[in-house]
PDB file of C-alpha atoms in Angstrom:
ATOM      1  CA  UNK A   4      25.158 226.441  19.096  1.00  0.00           C
ATOM      2  CA  UNK A   5      26.488 229.447  17.173  1.00  0.00           C
ATOM      3  CA  UNK A   6      24.986 232.770  18.175  1.00  0.00           C
ATOM      4  CA  UNK A   7      22.741 234.349  15.563  1.00  0.00           C
ATOM      5  CA  UNK A   8      23.260 238.017  14.803  1.00  0.00           C
ATOM      6  CA  UNK A   9      20.546 240.301  13.429  1.00  0.00           C
ATOM      7  CA  UNK A  10      20.953 243.796  11.992  1.00  0.00           C
ATOM      8  CA  UNK A  11      18.393 246.559  12.383  1.00  0.00           C
ATOM      9  CA  UNK A  12      18.390 248.366   9.053  1.00  0.00           C
ATOM     10  CA  UNK A  13      18.729 252.124   8.576  1.00  0.00           C
ATOM     11  CA  UNK A  14      18.365 253.491   5.044  1.00  0.00           C
ATOM     12  CA  UNK A  15      17.064 256.464   3.062  1.00  0.00           C
ATOM     13  CA  UNK A  16      15.279 254.753   0.161  1.00  0.00           C
ATOM     14  CA  UNK A  17      14.877 251.413  -1.628  1.00  0.00           C
ATOM     15  CA  UNK A  18      18.124 251.816  -3.548  1.00  0.00           C
ATOM     16  CA  UNK A  19      19.984 252.514  -0.320  1.00  0.00           C
ATOM     17  CA  UNK A  20      18.301 249.474   1.247  1.00  0.00           C
ATOM     18  CA  UNK A  21      19.437 247.207  -1.562  1.00  0.00           C
ATOM     19  CA  UNK A  22      23.029 248.381  -1.218  1.00  0.00           C
ATOM     20  CA  UNK A  23      22.911 248.018   2.558  1.00  0.00           C
ATOM     21  CA  UNK A  24      21.714 244.404   2.585  1.00  0.00           C
ATOM     22  CA  UNK A  25      24.161 243.424  -0.172  1.00  0.00           C
ATOM     23  CA  UNK A  26      26.985 244.932   1.879  1.00  0.00           C
ATOM     24  CA  UNK A  27      25.865 243.171   5.054  1.00  0.00           C
ATOM     25  CA  UNK A  28      25.257 239.864   3.300  1.00  0.00           C
ATOM     26  CA  UNK A  29      28.746 239.979   1.775  1.00  0.00           C
ATOM     27  CA  UNK A  30      30.065 240.205   5.338  1.00  0.00           C
ATOM     28  CA  UNK A  31      28.114 237.205   6.600  1.00  0.00           C
ATOM     29  CA  UNK A  32      24.880 238.774   7.927  1.00  0.00           C
ATOM     30  CA  UNK A  33      21.523 237.650   6.520  1.00  0.00           C
ATOM     31  CA  UNK A  34      19.028 238.313   9.347  1.00  0.00           C
ATOM     32  CA  UNK A  35      17.478 241.786   9.304  1.00  0.00           C
ATOM     33  CA  UNK A  36      14.921 243.850  11.196  1.00  0.00           C
ATOM     34  CA  UNK A  37      12.826 246.543   9.492  1.00  0.00           C
ATOM     35  CA  UNK A  38      11.621 249.251  11.862  1.00  0.00           C
ATOM     36  CA  UNK A  39       8.257 250.994  11.520  1.00  0.00           C
ATOM     37  CA  UNK A  40       8.662 254.608  12.664  1.00  0.00           C
ATOM     38  CA  UNK A  41       6.169 256.397  10.430  1.00  0.00           C
ATOM     39  CA  UNK A  42       2.678 256.034   8.971  1.00  0.00           C
ATOM     40  CA  UNK A  43       4.178 256.244   5.497  1.00  0.00           C
ATOM     41  CA  UNK A  44       6.624 253.364   5.959  1.00  0.00           C
ATOM     42  CA  UNK A  45       6.082 250.807   3.212  1.00  0.00           C
ATOM     43  CA  UNK A  46       7.050 247.607   5.012  1.00  0.00           C
ATOM     44  CA  UNK A  47       5.719 245.375   2.214  1.00  0.00           C
ATOM     45  CA  UNK A  48       7.907 247.105  -0.350  1.00  0.00           C
ATOM     46  CA  UNK A  49      10.981 246.894   1.852  1.00  0.00           C
ATOM     47  CA  UNK A  50      10.510 243.174   2.579  1.00  0.00           C
ATOM     48  CA  UNK A  51      10.072 242.446  -1.135  1.00  0.00           C
ATOM     49  CA  UNK A  52      13.087 244.592  -1.939  1.00  0.00           C
ATOM     50  CA  UNK A  53      15.357 242.569   0.346  1.00  0.00           C
ATOM     51  CA  UNK A  54      14.022 239.238  -0.878  1.00  0.00           C
ATOM     52  CA  UNK A  55      14.400 240.326  -4.492  1.00  0.00           C
ATOM     53  CA  UNK A  56      17.989 241.388  -3.867  1.00  0.00           C
ATOM     54  CA  UNK A  57      19.142 238.418  -1.784  1.00  0.00           C
ATOM     55  CA  UNK A  58      16.595 235.675  -2.479  1.00  0.00           C
ATOM     56  CA  UNK A  59      13.809 234.714  -0.112  1.00  0.00           C
ATOM     57  CA  UNK A  60      15.236 231.318   0.865  1.00  0.00           C
ATOM     58  CA  UNK A  61      18.480 232.570   2.390  1.00  0.00           C
ATOM     59  CA  UNK A  62      17.365 235.630   4.333  1.00  0.00           C
ATOM     60  CA  UNK A  63      15.518 236.104   7.633  1.00  0.00           C
ATOM     61  CA  UNK A  64      13.382 239.257   7.876  1.00  0.00           C
ATOM     62  CA  UNK A  65      11.603 240.542  10.945  1.00  0.00           C
ATOM     63  CA  UNK A  66       9.108 243.287  10.078  1.00  0.00           C
ATOM     64  CA  UNK A  67       8.174 245.597  12.936  1.00  0.00           C
ATOM     65  CA  UNK A  68       4.482 246.463  13.053  1.00  0.00           C
ATOM     66  CA  UNK A  69       3.728 249.669  14.927  1.00  0.00           C
ATOM     67  CA  UNK A  70       0.298 249.634  16.535  1.00  0.00           C
ATOM     68  CA  UNK A  71       0.572 253.419  16.816  1.00  0.00           C
ATOM     69  CA  UNK A  72       1.038 254.032  13.103  1.00  0.00           C
ATOM     70  CA  UNK A  73      -1.001 251.183  11.632  1.00  0.00           C
ATOM     71  CA  UNK A  74      -4.558 252.200  12.450  1.00  0.00           C
ATOM     72  CA  UNK A  75      -7.693 253.004  10.486  1.00  0.00           C
ATOM     73  CA  UNK A  76      -8.412 256.742  11.007  1.00  0.00           C
ATOM     74  CA  UNK A  77     -11.344 257.488  13.311  1.00  0.00           C
ATOM     75  CA  UNK A  78     -12.121 253.774  13.728  1.00  0.00           C
ATOM     76  CA  UNK A  79     -11.814 251.268  16.531  1.00  0.00           C
ATOM     77  CA  UNK A  80     -10.256 247.947  17.483  1.00  0.00           C
ATOM     78  CA  UNK A  81     -12.308 245.878  15.035  1.00  0.00           C
ATOM     79  CA  UNK A  82     -11.092 247.912  12.036  1.00  0.00           C
ATOM     80  CA  UNK A  83      -7.520 248.028  13.325  1.00  0.00           C
ATOM     81  CA  UNK A  84      -7.619 244.249  13.755  1.00  0.00           C
ATOM     82  CA  UNK A  85      -8.804 243.777  10.191  1.00  0.00           C
ATOM     83  CA  UNK A  86      -5.966 245.965   8.916  1.00  0.00           C
ATOM     84  CA  UNK A  87      -3.511 243.820  10.856  1.00  0.00           C
ATOM     85  CA  UNK A  88      -4.979 240.589   9.482  1.00  0.00           C
ATOM     86  CA  UNK A  89      -4.641 241.941   5.953  1.00  0.00           C
ATOM     87  CA  UNK A  90      -0.990 242.705   6.680  1.00  0.00           C
ATOM     88  CA  UNK A  91      -0.455 239.144   7.895  1.00  0.00           C
ATOM     89  CA  UNK A  92      -2.157 237.738   4.806  1.00  0.00           C
ATOM     90  CA  UNK A  93       0.035 239.700   2.405  1.00  0.00           C
ATOM     91  CA  UNK A  94       3.460 240.059   4.007  1.00  0.00           C
ATOM     92  CA  UNK A  95       6.251 237.668   3.081  1.00  0.00           C
ATOM     93  CA  UNK A  96       8.333 238.583   6.145  1.00  0.00           C
ATOM     94  CA  UNK A  97       9.480 235.642   8.266  1.00  0.00           C
ATOM     95  CA  UNK A  98       8.551 237.273  11.542  1.00  0.00           C
ATOM     96  CA  UNK A  99       6.365 240.128  12.799  1.00  0.00           C
ATOM     97  CA  UNK A 100       7.330 242.124  15.880  1.00  0.00           C
ATOM     98  CA  UNK A 101       4.493 244.078  17.483  1.00  0.00           C
ATOM     99  CA  UNK A 102       5.595 247.479  18.776  1.00  0.00           C
ATOM    100  CA  UNK A 103       3.302 249.637  20.909  1.00  0.00           C
ATOM    101  CA  UNK A 104       5.732 252.181  22.340  1.00  0.00           C
ATOM    102  CA  UNK A 105       6.388 253.282  25.912  1.00  0.00           C
ATOM    103  CA  UNK A 106       4.011 254.968  28.296  1.00  0.00           C
ATOM    104  CA  UNK A 107       0.312 254.474  28.942  1.00  0.00           C
ATOM    105  CA  UNK A 108      -1.185 251.688  26.831  1.00  0.00           C
ATOM    106  CA  UNK A 109      -3.838 252.679  24.288  1.00  0.00           C
ATOM    107  CA  UNK A 110      -7.049 250.663  23.727  1.00  0.00           C
ATOM    108  CA  UNK A 111      -5.444 249.233  20.565  1.00  0.00           C
ATOM    109  CA  UNK A 112      -2.440 247.479  22.047  1.00  0.00           C
ATOM    110  CA  UNK A 113      -0.288 244.371  21.744  1.00  0.00           C
ATOM    111  CA  UNK A 114      -2.746 242.151  23.627  1.00  0.00           C
ATOM    112  CA  UNK A 115      -5.510 243.144  21.194  1.00  0.00           C
ATOM    113  CA  UNK A 116      -3.193 242.487  18.253  1.00  0.00           C
ATOM    114  CA  UNK A 117      -2.268 239.044  19.570  1.00  0.00           C
ATOM    115  CA  UNK A 118      -5.923 238.175  19.908  1.00  0.00           C
ATOM    116  CA  UNK A 119      -6.552 239.360  16.348  1.00  0.00           C
ATOM    117  CA  UNK A 120      -3.838 237.151  14.816  1.00  0.00           C
ATOM    118  CA  UNK A 121      -4.466 234.099  16.936  1.00  0.00           C
ATOM    119  CA  UNK A 122      -5.794 232.248  13.875  1.00  0.00           C
ATOM    120  CA  UNK A 123      -2.723 232.989  11.708  1.00  0.00           C
ATOM    121  CA  UNK A 124      -0.417 230.096  12.629  1.00  0.00           C
ATOM    122  CA  UNK A 125       1.869 230.441   9.609  1.00  0.00           C
ATOM    123  CA  UNK A 126       3.513 233.652  10.797  1.00  0.00           C
ATOM    124  CA  UNK A 127       6.052 233.894  13.602  1.00  0.00           C
ATOM    125  CA  UNK A 128       4.930 236.551  16.091  1.00  0.00           C
ATOM    126  CA  UNK A 129       7.270 238.438  18.421  1.00  0.00           C
ATOM    127  CA  UNK A 130       6.712 240.963  21.206  1.00  0.00           C
ATOM    128  CA  UNK A 131       8.928 243.432  23.044  1.00  0.00           C
ATOM    129  CA  UNK A 132       9.934 243.376  26.708  1.00  0.00           C
ATOM    130  CA  UNK A 133      11.829 245.876  28.856  1.00  0.00           C
ATOM    131  CA  UNK A 134      13.596 244.356  31.898  1.00  0.00           C
ATOM    132  CA  UNK A 135      15.269 247.610  32.963  1.00  0.00           C
ATOM    133  CA  UNK A 136      12.633 249.765  34.696  1.00  0.00           C
ATOM    134  CA  UNK A 137      14.308 251.443  37.699  1.00  0.00           C
ATOM    135  CA  UNK A 138      11.017 251.512  39.613  1.00  0.00           C
ATOM    136  CA  UNK A 139      10.021 248.018  40.756  1.00  0.00           C
ATOM    137  CA  UNK A 140       6.305 248.779  40.467  1.00  0.00           C
ATOM    138  CA  UNK A 141       6.796 249.666  36.809  1.00  0.00           C
ATOM    139  CA  UNK A 142       8.837 246.488  36.294  1.00  0.00           C
ATOM    140  CA  UNK A 143       6.138 244.384  37.925  1.00  0.00           C
ATOM    141  CA  UNK A 144       3.573 245.823  35.495  1.00  0.00           C
ATOM    142  CA  UNK A 145       5.881 245.066  32.565  1.00  0.00           C
ATOM    143  CA  UNK A 146       6.428 241.502  33.788  1.00  0.00           C
ATOM    144  CA  UNK A 147       2.703 240.953  34.230  1.00  0.00           C
ATOM    145  CA  UNK A 148       1.985 242.288  30.771  1.00  0.00           C
ATOM    146  CA  UNK A 149       4.633 240.000  29.272  1.00  0.00           C
ATOM    147  CA  UNK A 150       2.995 237.007  30.916  1.00  0.00           C
ATOM    148  CA  UNK A 151      -0.370 238.057  29.478  1.00  0.00           C
ATOM    149  CA  UNK A 152       1.207 238.223  26.023  1.00  0.00           C
ATOM    150  CA  UNK A 153       2.766 234.774  26.380  1.00  0.00           C
ATOM    151  CA  UNK A 154      -0.530 233.368  27.692  1.00  0.00           C
ATOM    152  CA  UNK A 155      -2.118 234.285  24.347  1.00  0.00           C
ATOM    153  CA  UNK A 156      -0.220 231.303  22.847  1.00  0.00           C
ATOM    154  CA  UNK A 157       0.527 233.448  19.799  1.00  0.00           C
ATOM    155  CA  UNK A 158       4.014 234.579  20.873  1.00  0.00           C
ATOM    156  CA  UNK A 159       7.045 232.665  19.595  1.00  0.00           C
ATOM    157  CA  UNK A 160       9.786 235.161  20.388  1.00  0.00           C
ATOM    158  CA  UNK A 161      10.495 237.939  22.880  1.00  0.00           C
ATOM    159  CA  UNK A 162      12.750 240.880  22.018  1.00  0.00           C
ATOM    160  CA  UNK A 163      14.528 242.458  24.983  1.00  0.00           C
ATOM    161  CA  UNK A 164      15.003 246.199  24.777  1.00  0.00           C
ATOM    162  CA  UNK A 165      18.443 247.694  25.404  1.00  0.00           C
ATOM    163  CA  UNK A 166      19.555 248.768  28.857  1.00  0.00           C
ATOM    164  CA  UNK A 167      22.692 248.525  30.984  1.00  0.00           C
ATOM    165  CA  UNK A 168      21.672 247.000  34.332  1.00  0.00           C
ATOM    166  CA  UNK A 169      23.352 243.599  34.066  1.00  0.00           C
ATOM    167  CA  UNK A 170      21.768 242.296  37.280  1.00  0.00           C
ATOM    168  CA  UNK A 171      18.271 242.984  35.939  1.00  0.00           C
ATOM    169  CA  UNK A 172      19.228 241.444  32.599  1.00  0.00           C
ATOM    170  CA  UNK A 173      20.506 238.260  34.243  1.00  0.00           C
ATOM    171  CA  UNK A 174      17.343 237.970  36.326  1.00  0.00           C
ATOM    172  CA  UNK A 175      15.080 238.490  33.311  1.00  0.00           C
ATOM    173  CA  UNK A 176      16.946 235.933  31.199  1.00  0.00           C
ATOM    174  CA  UNK A 177      16.615 233.321  33.935  1.00  0.00           C
ATOM    175  CA  UNK A 178      12.883 234.053  34.078  1.00  0.00           C
ATOM    176  CA  UNK A 179      12.484 233.944  30.295  1.00  0.00           C
ATOM    177  CA  UNK A 180      14.353 230.643  30.057  1.00  0.00           C
ATOM    178  CA  UNK A 181      11.335 229.086  31.781  1.00  0.00           C
ATOM    179  CA  UNK A 182       8.784 230.563  29.349  1.00  0.00           C
ATOM    180  CA  UNK A 183       9.506 228.342  26.354  1.00  0.00           C
ATOM    181  CA  UNK A 184       9.922 231.157  23.824  1.00  0.00           C
ATOM    182  CA  UNK A 185      12.819 232.167  21.603  1.00  0.00           C
ATOM    183  CA  UNK A 186      14.753 235.272  22.634  1.00  0.00           C
ATOM    184  CA  UNK A 187      16.458 238.185  20.911  1.00  0.00           C
ATOM    185  CA  UNK A 188      18.316 240.957  22.703  1.00  0.00           C
ATOM    186  CA  UNK A 189      19.112 244.469  21.571  1.00  0.00           C
ATOM    187  CA  UNK A 190      22.642 245.851  21.491  1.00  0.00           C
ATOM    188  CA  UNK A 191      23.776 249.431  20.929  1.00  0.00           C
ATOM    189  CA  UNK A 192      27.095 250.169  19.295  1.00  0.00           C
ATOM    190  CA  UNK A 193      29.293 251.708  22.059  1.00  0.00           C
ATOM    191  CA  UNK A 194      30.326 254.751  20.051  1.00  0.00           C
ATOM    192  CA  UNK A 195      30.916 258.367  21.043  1.00  0.00           C
ATOM    193  CA  UNK A 196      28.091 259.347  18.672  1.00  0.00           C
ATOM    194  CA  UNK A 197      25.582 257.048  20.361  1.00  0.00           C
ATOM    195  CA  UNK A 198      26.646 258.103  23.851  1.00  0.00           C
ATOM    196  CA  UNK A 199      26.372 261.801  22.989  1.00  0.00           C
ATOM    197  CA  UNK A 200      22.932 261.246  21.509  1.00  0.00           C
ATOM    198  CA  UNK A 201      21.665 259.395  24.579  1.00  0.00           C
ATOM    199  CA  UNK A 202      23.155 261.946  26.974  1.00  0.00           C
ATOM    200  CA  UNK A 203      21.439 264.943  25.494  1.00  0.00           C
ATOM    201  CA  UNK A 204      18.328 263.402  23.937  1.00  0.00           C
ATOM    202  CA  UNK A 205      17.699 260.070  25.681  1.00  0.00           C
ATOM    203  CA  UNK A 206      15.058 257.777  24.240  1.00  0.00           C
ATOM    204  CA  UNK A 207      11.947 257.131  26.242  1.00  0.00           C
ATOM    205  CA  UNK A 208      12.126 253.784  28.015  1.00  0.00           C
ATOM    206  CA  UNK A 209      15.878 253.334  27.479  1.00  0.00           C
ATOM    207  CA  UNK A 210      17.700 253.232  30.826  1.00  0.00           C
ATOM    208  CA  UNK A 211      21.470 253.749  30.621  1.00  0.00           C
ATOM    209  CA  UNK A 212      23.876 253.945  33.541  1.00  0.00           C
ATOM    210  CA  UNK A 213      26.303 256.834  34.176  1.00  0.00           C
ATOM    211  CA  UNK A 214      29.117 254.322  33.608  1.00  0.00           C
ATOM    212  CA  UNK A 215      27.848 253.512  30.098  1.00  0.00           C
ATOM    213  CA  UNK A 216      27.446 257.204  29.309  1.00  0.00           C
ATOM    214  CA  UNK A 217      30.922 258.065  30.616  1.00  0.00           C
ATOM    215  CA  UNK A 218      32.634 257.020  27.387  1.00  0.00           C
ATOM    216  CA  UNK A 219      33.127 254.365  24.683  1.00  0.00           C
ATOM    217  CA  UNK A 220      35.561 252.225  26.712  1.00  0.00           C
ATOM    218  CA  UNK A 221      33.199 251.674  29.629  1.00  0.00           C
ATOM    219  CA  UNK A 222      30.259 251.322  27.240  1.00  0.00           C
ATOM    220  CA  UNK A 223      32.109 248.614  25.331  1.00  0.00           C
ATOM    221  CA  UNK A 224      32.837 246.690  28.527  1.00  0.00           C
ATOM    222  CA  UNK A 225      29.139 246.699  29.409  1.00  0.00           C
ATOM    223  CA  UNK A 226      28.109 245.617  25.908  1.00  0.00           C
ATOM    224  CA  UNK A 227      30.596 242.731  26.059  1.00  0.00           C
ATOM    225  CA  UNK A 228      29.144 241.580  29.377  1.00  0.00           C
ATOM    226  CA  UNK A 229      25.665 241.724  27.837  1.00  0.00           C
ATOM    227  CA  UNK A 230      26.890 239.648  24.903  1.00  0.00           C
ATOM    228  CA  UNK A 231      28.220 237.033  27.331  1.00  0.00           C
ATOM    229  CA  UNK A 232      24.829 236.786  29.008  1.00  0.00           C
ATOM    230  CA  UNK A 233      23.041 236.618  25.674  1.00  0.00           C
ATOM    231  CA  UNK A 234      25.300 233.836  24.475  1.00  0.00           C
ATOM    232  CA  UNK A 235      24.933 231.893  27.728  1.00  0.00           C
ATOM    233  CA  UNK A 236      21.138 231.990  27.392  1.00  0.00           C
ATOM    234  CA  UNK A 237      21.042 231.321  23.620  1.00  0.00           C
ATOM    235  CA  UNK A 238      19.743 234.796  22.767  1.00  0.00           C
ATOM    236  CA  UNK A 239      19.915 236.199  19.235  1.00  0.00           C
ATOM    237  CA  UNK A 240      21.807 239.484  19.176  1.00  0.00           C
ATOM    238  CA  UNK A 241      20.101 242.410  17.456  1.00  0.00           C
ATOM    239  CA  UNK A 242      22.492 245.232  16.559  1.00  0.00           C
ATOM    240  CA  UNK A 243      20.604 248.517  16.654  1.00  0.00           C
ATOM    241  CA  UNK A 244      21.570 252.156  17.138  1.00  0.00           C
ATOM    242  CA  UNK A 245      23.240 254.119  15.731  1.00  0.00           C
ATOM    243  CA  UNK A 246      23.105 251.696  12.799  1.00  0.00           C
ATOM    244  CA  UNK A 247      25.549 249.788  10.603  1.00  0.00           C
ATOM    245  CA  UNK A 248      25.917 251.861   7.488  1.00  0.00           C
ATOM    246  CA  UNK A 249      29.529 251.396   6.422  1.00  0.00           C
ATOM    247  CA  UNK A 250      32.789 249.507   6.984  1.00  0.00           C
ATOM    248  CA  UNK A 251      33.622 251.550  10.100  1.00  0.00           C
ATOM    249  CA  UNK A 252      30.312 250.672  11.766  1.00  0.00           C
ATOM    250  CA  UNK A 253      30.649 247.030  10.771  1.00  0.00           C
ATOM    251  CA  UNK A 254      34.164 246.831  12.203  1.00  0.00           C
ATOM    252  CA  UNK A 255      32.853 247.858  15.619  1.00  0.00           C
ATOM    253  CA  UNK A 256      30.452 244.911  15.543  1.00  0.00           C
ATOM    254  CA  UNK A 257      32.919 242.351  14.212  1.00  0.00           C
ATOM    255  CA  UNK A 258      35.586 243.480  16.692  1.00  0.00           C
ATOM    256  CA  UNK A 259      33.140 242.976  19.577  1.00  0.00           C
ATOM    257  CA  UNK A 260      32.203 239.520  18.277  1.00  0.00           C
ATOM    258  CA  UNK A 261      35.907 238.625  17.990  1.00  0.00           C
ATOM    259  CA  UNK A 262      36.636 239.874  21.527  1.00  0.00           C
ATOM    260  CA  UNK A 263      33.811 237.745  22.889  1.00  0.00           C
ATOM    261  CA  UNK A 264      35.134 234.679  21.061  1.00  0.00           C
ATOM    262  CA  UNK A 265      38.654 235.273  22.408  1.00  0.00           C
ATOM    263  CA  UNK A 266      37.343 235.631  25.957  1.00  0.00           C
ATOM    264  CA  UNK A 267      35.440 232.369  25.535  1.00  0.00           C
ATOM    265  CA  UNK A 268      38.620 230.597  24.393  1.00  0.00           C
ATOM    266  CA  UNK A 269      40.584 231.922  27.373  1.00  0.00           C
ATOM    267  CA  UNK A 270      37.817 230.895  29.791  1.00  0.00           C
ATOM    268  CA  UNK A 271      37.639 227.396  28.251  1.00  0.00           C
ATOM    269  CA  UNK A 272      41.408 226.907  28.541  1.00  0.00           C
ATOM    270  CA  UNK A 273      41.374 228.099  32.147  1.00  0.00           C
ATOM    271  CA  UNK A 274      38.534 225.694  32.967  1.00  0.00           C
ATOM    272  CA  UNK A 275      40.363 222.809  31.295  1.00  0.00           C
ATOM    273  CA  UNK A 276      43.523 223.607  33.256  1.00  0.00           C
ATOM    274  CA  UNK A 277      41.613 223.522  36.546  1.00  0.00           C
ATOM    275  CA  UNK A 278      40.073 220.150  35.684  1.00  0.00           C
ATOM    276  CA  UNK A 279      43.445 218.636  34.754  1.00  0.00           C
ATOM    277  CA  UNK A 280      44.896 219.739  38.073  1.00  0.00           C
TER     278      UNK A 280
END
């Protein structure tokens, strides 16, 4: 089965968004993720914009829904749940990814959201999972929370956050293979810009090794190994930071995809040679 690639979109306005998806579509990408980083983000408008530009039948849109930013001021879980249901009733996105952020969980959290949308079977629901916590106690809590989410019977896909511990990634993929849900995995572009950003202003909940942060060459090697694991476990690949905005950014992605394909061909030939002997 061919690996599916998704692009997390970065843009300044609707016009920029239209140009970005046309550019990406012309290069063979038609699955997109819309992030929700602000209370003012107009996810409905962005989804409609993409579908208007590319057609709704030949595009796959995952809309992120931030439980931090989508709340009714000075109200509680019941009102927040109603707001979420209204979003589900009106959005034309193909998939909704609940995002609650790192740190201590608020009363209005992903488990509450899953309970609220349990009677909306026509929307594909996704949740996030971080397999890279250095502290095992923290990882155990994350694993337990993931199981609670899956037990809701509302989850169809799990998105793995980005990290660089390949042993933890392998272990988590083997565990997730037994859960009966679709998988998508995040990938960072191994650029000097991204590495510099993560060195001096690392993102909360993103765990990167000294080897990855040592430079683009080592970072690329790690990303390629992640891609191998993703492909082996039939995981969609979501290309995230620092974003694909132009031909230079796109070339980094397509070069990595080509390198993975070449490595697969070499491995297949070597395996065939061993069998023939």
